Short mmCIF file of C-alpha atoms in Angstrom, two decimals:
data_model
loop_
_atom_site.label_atom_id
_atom_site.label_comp_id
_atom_site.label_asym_id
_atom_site.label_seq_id
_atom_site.Cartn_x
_atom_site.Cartn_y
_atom_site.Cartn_z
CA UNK A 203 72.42 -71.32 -40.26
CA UNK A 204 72.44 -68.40 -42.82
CA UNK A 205 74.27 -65.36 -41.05
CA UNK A 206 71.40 -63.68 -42.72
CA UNK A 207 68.71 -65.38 -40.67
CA UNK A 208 70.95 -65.27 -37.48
CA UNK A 209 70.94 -61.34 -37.97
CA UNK A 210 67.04 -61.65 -38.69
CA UNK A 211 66.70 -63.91 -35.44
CA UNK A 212 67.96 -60.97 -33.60
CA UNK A 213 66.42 -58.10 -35.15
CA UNK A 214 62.94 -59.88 -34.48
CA UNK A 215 64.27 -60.55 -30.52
CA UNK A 216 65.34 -56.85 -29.73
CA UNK A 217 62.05 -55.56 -31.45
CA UNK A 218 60.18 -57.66 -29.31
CA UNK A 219 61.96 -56.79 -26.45
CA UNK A 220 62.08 -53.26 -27.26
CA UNK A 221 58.94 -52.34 -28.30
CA UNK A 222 57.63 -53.70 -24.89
CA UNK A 223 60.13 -51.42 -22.62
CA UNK A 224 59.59 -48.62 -24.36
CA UNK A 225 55.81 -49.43 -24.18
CA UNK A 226 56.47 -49.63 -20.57
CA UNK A 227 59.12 -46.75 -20.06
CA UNK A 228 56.01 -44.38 -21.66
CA UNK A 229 53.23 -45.64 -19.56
CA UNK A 230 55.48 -45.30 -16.00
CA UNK A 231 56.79 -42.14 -16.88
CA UNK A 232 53.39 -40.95 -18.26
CA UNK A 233 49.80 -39.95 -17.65
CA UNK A 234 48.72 -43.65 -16.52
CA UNK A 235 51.64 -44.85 -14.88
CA UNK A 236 49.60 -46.93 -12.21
CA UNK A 237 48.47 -49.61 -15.20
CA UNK A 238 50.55 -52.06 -16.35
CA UNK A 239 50.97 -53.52 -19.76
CA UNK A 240 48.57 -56.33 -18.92
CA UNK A 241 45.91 -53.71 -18.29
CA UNK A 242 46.23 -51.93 -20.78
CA UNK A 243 46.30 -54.79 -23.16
CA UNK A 244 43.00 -55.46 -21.37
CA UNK A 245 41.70 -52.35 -21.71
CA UNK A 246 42.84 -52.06 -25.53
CA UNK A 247 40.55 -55.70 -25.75
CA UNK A 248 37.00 -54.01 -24.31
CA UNK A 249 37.66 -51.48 -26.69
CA UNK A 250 36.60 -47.68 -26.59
CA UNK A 251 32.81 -48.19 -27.91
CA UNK A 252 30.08 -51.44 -27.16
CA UNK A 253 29.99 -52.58 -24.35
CA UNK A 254 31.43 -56.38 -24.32
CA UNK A 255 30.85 -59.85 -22.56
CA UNK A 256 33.67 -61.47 -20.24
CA UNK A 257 33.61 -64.23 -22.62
CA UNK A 258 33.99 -62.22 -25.43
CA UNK A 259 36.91 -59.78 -23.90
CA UNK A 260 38.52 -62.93 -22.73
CA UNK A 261 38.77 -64.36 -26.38
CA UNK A 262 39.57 -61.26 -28.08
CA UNK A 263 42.98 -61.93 -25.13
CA UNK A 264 43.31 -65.39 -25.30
CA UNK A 265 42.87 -66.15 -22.01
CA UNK A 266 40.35 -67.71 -19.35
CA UNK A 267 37.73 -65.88 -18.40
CA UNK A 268 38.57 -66.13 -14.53
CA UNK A 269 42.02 -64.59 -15.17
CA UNK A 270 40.29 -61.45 -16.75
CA UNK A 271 37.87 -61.11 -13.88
CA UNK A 272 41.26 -60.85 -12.23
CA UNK A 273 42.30 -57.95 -14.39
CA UNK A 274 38.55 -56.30 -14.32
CA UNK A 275 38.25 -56.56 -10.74
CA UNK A 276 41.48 -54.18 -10.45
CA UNK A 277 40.82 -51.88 -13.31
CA UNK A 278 36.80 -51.22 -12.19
CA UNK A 279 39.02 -49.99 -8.72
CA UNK A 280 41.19 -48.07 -10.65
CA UNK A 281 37.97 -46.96 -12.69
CA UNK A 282 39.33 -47.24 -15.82
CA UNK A 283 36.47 -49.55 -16.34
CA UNK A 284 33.13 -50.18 -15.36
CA UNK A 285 30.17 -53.57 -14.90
CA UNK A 286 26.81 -53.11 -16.27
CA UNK A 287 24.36 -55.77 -16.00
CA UNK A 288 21.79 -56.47 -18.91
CA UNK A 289 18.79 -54.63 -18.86
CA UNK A 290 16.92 -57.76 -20.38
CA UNK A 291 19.12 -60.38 -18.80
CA UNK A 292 20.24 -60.15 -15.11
CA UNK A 293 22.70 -62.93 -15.33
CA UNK A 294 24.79 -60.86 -18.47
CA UNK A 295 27.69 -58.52 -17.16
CA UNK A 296 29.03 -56.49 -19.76
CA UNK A 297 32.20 -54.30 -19.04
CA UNK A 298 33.02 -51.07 -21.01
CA UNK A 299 35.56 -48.25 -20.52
CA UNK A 300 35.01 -45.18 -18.42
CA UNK A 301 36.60 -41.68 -19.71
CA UNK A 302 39.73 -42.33 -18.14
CA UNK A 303 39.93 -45.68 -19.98
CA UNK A 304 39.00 -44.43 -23.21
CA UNK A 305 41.57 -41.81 -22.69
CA UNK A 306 44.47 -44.55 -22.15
CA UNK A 307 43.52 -46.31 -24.62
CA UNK A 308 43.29 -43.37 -26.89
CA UNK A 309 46.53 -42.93 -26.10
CA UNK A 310 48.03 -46.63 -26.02
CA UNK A 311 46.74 -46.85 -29.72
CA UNK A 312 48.50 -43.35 -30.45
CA UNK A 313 51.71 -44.44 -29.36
CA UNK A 314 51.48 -47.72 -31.82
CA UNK A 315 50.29 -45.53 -34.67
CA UNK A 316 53.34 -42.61 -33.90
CA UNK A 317 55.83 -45.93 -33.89
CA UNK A 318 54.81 -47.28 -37.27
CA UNK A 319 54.33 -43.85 -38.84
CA UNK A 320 58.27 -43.29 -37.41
CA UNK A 321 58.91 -46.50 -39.28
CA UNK A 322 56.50 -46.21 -42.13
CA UNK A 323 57.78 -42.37 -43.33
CA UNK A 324 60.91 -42.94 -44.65
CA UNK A 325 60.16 -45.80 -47.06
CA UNK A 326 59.10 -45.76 -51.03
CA UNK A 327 55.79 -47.04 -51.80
CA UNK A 328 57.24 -50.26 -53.10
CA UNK A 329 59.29 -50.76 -50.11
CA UNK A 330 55.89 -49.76 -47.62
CA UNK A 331 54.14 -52.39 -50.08
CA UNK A 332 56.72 -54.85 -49.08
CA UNK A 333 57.25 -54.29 -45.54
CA UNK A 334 52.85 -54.37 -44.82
CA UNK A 335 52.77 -57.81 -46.63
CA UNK A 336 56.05 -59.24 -45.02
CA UNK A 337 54.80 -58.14 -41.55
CA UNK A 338 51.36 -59.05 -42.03
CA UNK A 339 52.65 -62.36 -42.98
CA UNK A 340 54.79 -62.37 -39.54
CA UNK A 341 51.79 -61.87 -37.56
CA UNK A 342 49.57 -64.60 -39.13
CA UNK A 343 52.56 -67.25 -38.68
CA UNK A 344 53.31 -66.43 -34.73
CA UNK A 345 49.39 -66.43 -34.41
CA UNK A 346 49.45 -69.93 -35.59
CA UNK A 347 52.25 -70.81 -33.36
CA UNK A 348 50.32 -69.30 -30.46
CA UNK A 349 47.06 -70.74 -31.23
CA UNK A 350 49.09 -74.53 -31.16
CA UNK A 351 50.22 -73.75 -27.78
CA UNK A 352 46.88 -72.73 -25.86
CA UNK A 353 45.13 -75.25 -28.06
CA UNK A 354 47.64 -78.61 -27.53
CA UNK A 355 48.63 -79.65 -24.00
CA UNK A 356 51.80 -81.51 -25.05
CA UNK A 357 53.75 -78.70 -24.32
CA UNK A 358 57.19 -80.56 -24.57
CA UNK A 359 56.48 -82.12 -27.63
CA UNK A 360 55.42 -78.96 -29.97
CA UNK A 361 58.35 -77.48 -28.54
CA UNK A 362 60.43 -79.98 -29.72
CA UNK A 363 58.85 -80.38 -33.01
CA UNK A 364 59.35 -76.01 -33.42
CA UNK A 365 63.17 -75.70 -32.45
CA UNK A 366 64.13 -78.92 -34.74
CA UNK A 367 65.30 -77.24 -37.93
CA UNK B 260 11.03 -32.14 7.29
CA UNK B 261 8.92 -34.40 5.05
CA UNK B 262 7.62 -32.02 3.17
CA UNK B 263 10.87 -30.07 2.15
CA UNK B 264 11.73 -33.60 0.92
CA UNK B 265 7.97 -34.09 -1.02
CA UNK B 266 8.97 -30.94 -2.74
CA UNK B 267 12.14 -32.11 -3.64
CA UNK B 268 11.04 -34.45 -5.70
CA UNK B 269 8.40 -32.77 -7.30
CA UNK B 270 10.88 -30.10 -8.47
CA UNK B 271 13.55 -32.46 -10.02
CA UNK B 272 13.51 -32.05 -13.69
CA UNK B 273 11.96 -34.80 -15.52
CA UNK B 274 14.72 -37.26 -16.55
CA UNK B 275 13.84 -37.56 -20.42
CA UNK B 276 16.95 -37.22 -22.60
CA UNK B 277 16.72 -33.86 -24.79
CA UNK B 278 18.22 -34.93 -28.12
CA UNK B 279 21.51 -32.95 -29.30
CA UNK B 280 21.53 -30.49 -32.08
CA UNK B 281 23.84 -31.35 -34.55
CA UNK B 282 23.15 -27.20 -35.51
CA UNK B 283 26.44 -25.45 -37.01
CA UNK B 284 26.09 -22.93 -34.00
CA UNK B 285 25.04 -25.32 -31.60
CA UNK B 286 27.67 -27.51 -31.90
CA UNK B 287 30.07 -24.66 -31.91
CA UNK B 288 28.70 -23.93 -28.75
CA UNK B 289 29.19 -26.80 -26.97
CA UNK B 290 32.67 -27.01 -28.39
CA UNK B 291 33.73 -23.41 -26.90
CA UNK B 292 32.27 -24.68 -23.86
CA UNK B 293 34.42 -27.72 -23.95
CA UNK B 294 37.69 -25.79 -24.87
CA UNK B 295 37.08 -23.24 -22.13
CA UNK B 296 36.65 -25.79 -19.56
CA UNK B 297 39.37 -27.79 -20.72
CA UNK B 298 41.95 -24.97 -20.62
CA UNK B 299 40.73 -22.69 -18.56
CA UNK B 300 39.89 -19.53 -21.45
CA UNK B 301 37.02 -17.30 -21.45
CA UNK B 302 34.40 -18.94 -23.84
CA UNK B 303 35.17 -16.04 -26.54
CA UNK B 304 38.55 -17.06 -26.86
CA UNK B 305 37.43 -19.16 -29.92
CA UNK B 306 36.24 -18.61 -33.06
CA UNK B 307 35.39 -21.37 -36.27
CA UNK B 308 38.67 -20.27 -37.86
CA UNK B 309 41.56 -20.27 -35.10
CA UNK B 310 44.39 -22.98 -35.65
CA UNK B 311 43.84 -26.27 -32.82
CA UNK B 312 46.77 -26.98 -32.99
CA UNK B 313 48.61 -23.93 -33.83
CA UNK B 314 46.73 -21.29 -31.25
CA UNK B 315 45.31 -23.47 -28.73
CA UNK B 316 47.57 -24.70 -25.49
CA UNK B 317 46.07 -28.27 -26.25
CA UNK B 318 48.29 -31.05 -25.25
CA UNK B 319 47.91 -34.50 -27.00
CA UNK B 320 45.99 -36.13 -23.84
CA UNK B 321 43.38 -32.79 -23.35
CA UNK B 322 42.84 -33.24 -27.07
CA UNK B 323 41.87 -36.81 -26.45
CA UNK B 324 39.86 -35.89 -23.81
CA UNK B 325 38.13 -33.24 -26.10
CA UNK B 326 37.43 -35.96 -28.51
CA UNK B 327 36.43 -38.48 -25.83
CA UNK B 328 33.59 -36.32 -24.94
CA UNK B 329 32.75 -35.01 -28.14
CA UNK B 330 31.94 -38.96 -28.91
CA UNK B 331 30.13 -39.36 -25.64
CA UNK B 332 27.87 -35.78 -25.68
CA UNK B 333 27.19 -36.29 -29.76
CA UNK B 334 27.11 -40.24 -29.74
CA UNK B 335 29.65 -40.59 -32.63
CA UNK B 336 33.09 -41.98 -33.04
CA UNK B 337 36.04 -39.79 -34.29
CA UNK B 338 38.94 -41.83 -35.61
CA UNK B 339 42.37 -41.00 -35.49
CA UNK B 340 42.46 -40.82 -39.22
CA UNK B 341 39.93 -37.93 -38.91
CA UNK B 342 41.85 -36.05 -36.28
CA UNK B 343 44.90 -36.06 -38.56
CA UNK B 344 42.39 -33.79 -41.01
CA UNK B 345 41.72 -31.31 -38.15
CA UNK B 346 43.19 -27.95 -38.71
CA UNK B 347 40.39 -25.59 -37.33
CA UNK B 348 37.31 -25.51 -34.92
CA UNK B 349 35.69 -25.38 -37.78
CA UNK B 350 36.85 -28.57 -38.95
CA UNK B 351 35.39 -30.00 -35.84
CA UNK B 352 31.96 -28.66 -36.30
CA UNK B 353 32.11 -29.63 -39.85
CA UNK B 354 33.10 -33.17 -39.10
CA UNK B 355 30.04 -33.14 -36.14
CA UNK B 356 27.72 -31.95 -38.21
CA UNK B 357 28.48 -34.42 -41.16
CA UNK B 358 28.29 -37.25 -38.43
CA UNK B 359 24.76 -36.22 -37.63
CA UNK B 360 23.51 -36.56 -41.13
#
């Protein structure tokens, strides 16, 4: 292996890692330290305006849409958010954020933007140019890497196929 | 008994929304009213040209909360992009008024 990619194999490990204790470290220590990262995810999913399905909140996530009842049923106690049913149709729940839930994730989405800004500042327009297309590149291949995994159930043998080099 | 409760009802204001003014002045208004609430100043405290951010004792989750229900009492949505232009109250109304066009 290139000692180059071995440093870049790191980098993208500890930025992982450390963007999600520091996420963490700000929301304990802070003004909504009784939600977790999960939560807020969630609540960053329903989004601060509409009003959205389950089935729509659980695909913006990834993830079934019994797990987010899950997740709902503790945030609507929390009241971060709140159930409406459809005024035409009975059977349609939508969920939306309550104040304090637009607040966090007013907040949530500040923190993000006061990161990359940190990150962001210093560079040259060439080098910003570089960095948005490199990322944005990043974040299309791991989508396609997750997508494989909650698409395929052979578990064992994409993972096989992704660490052989 | 009964009555007091008939009477109740008959007094409760009708529940019809009244539309908001997206007025210079009355949005000003509402803002002071907001600001005052939020931390604790007499309502004449503000005027359109004092500095948010440089005279105001407005923390970065009491300004979200200003903007969270500026969104919900006008029905608009305020980006972070546009609170990064915000230097005055005037600003504000400006950017409320605008929205209401």
């Amino acid at each position: 292996m290139d000692p180059k990619e071995n440093d870049f194999a790191e980098s993208l490990l500890s930025i992982f890692d450390n963007v999600l204790l520091t996420e963490e470290m700000a929301l304990s220590k802070g003004y909504f330290s009784d939600l977790s990262i999960a939560e807020l995810h969630t609540i960053n999913a329903i989004g601060p305006y509409d009003a959205r399905t389950m089935t729509e909140t659980a695909n913006i996530l990834g993830i079934t849409v019994g797990t987010l009842t899950v997740s709902v049923d503790r945030l609507v106690k929390k009241e971060y958010v709140e159930r409406q049913r459809d005024t035409k149709d009975r059977r349609i729940v939508r969920i939306s954020l309550t104040r304090q839930g637009k607040l966090a994730y007013r907040m949530h989405s500040k923190f993000h933007r006061v990161l990359a800004k940190r990150i962001f500042d210093p560079l040259s327009d060439e080098e910003k140019r570089i960095l948005t297309n490199t990322i944005s590149e990043i974040d299309t291949f791991v989508k396609e890497q997750y997508k494989k995994y909650s698409n395929g159930e052979q578990y064992k043998k994409i993972v096989r196929d992704d660490t052989e080099v | 008994m009964a009555d007091s409760k008939k009477n109740d009802k008959v007094n409760k204001a009708p529940e019809t929304e009244t539309p908001v003014s997206f007025e210079k002045e009355d949005i000003f208004g509402t803002l002071s009213d907001m600001l005052s609430e939020l931390l604790d100043m007499p309502k004449d405290s503000f005027r359109y040209d004092t500095m948010i951010f440089d005279e105001l004792p407005l923390d970065s989750l009491q300004l979200y909360e200003l903007v969270v229900d500026l969104e919900t009492k006008f029905d608009i949505r305020i980006p972070d992009e546009d609170i990064e232009k915000i230097t005055t109250i005037g600003d504000v109304v400006d950017m409320i008024h605008e929205a209401g066009k």
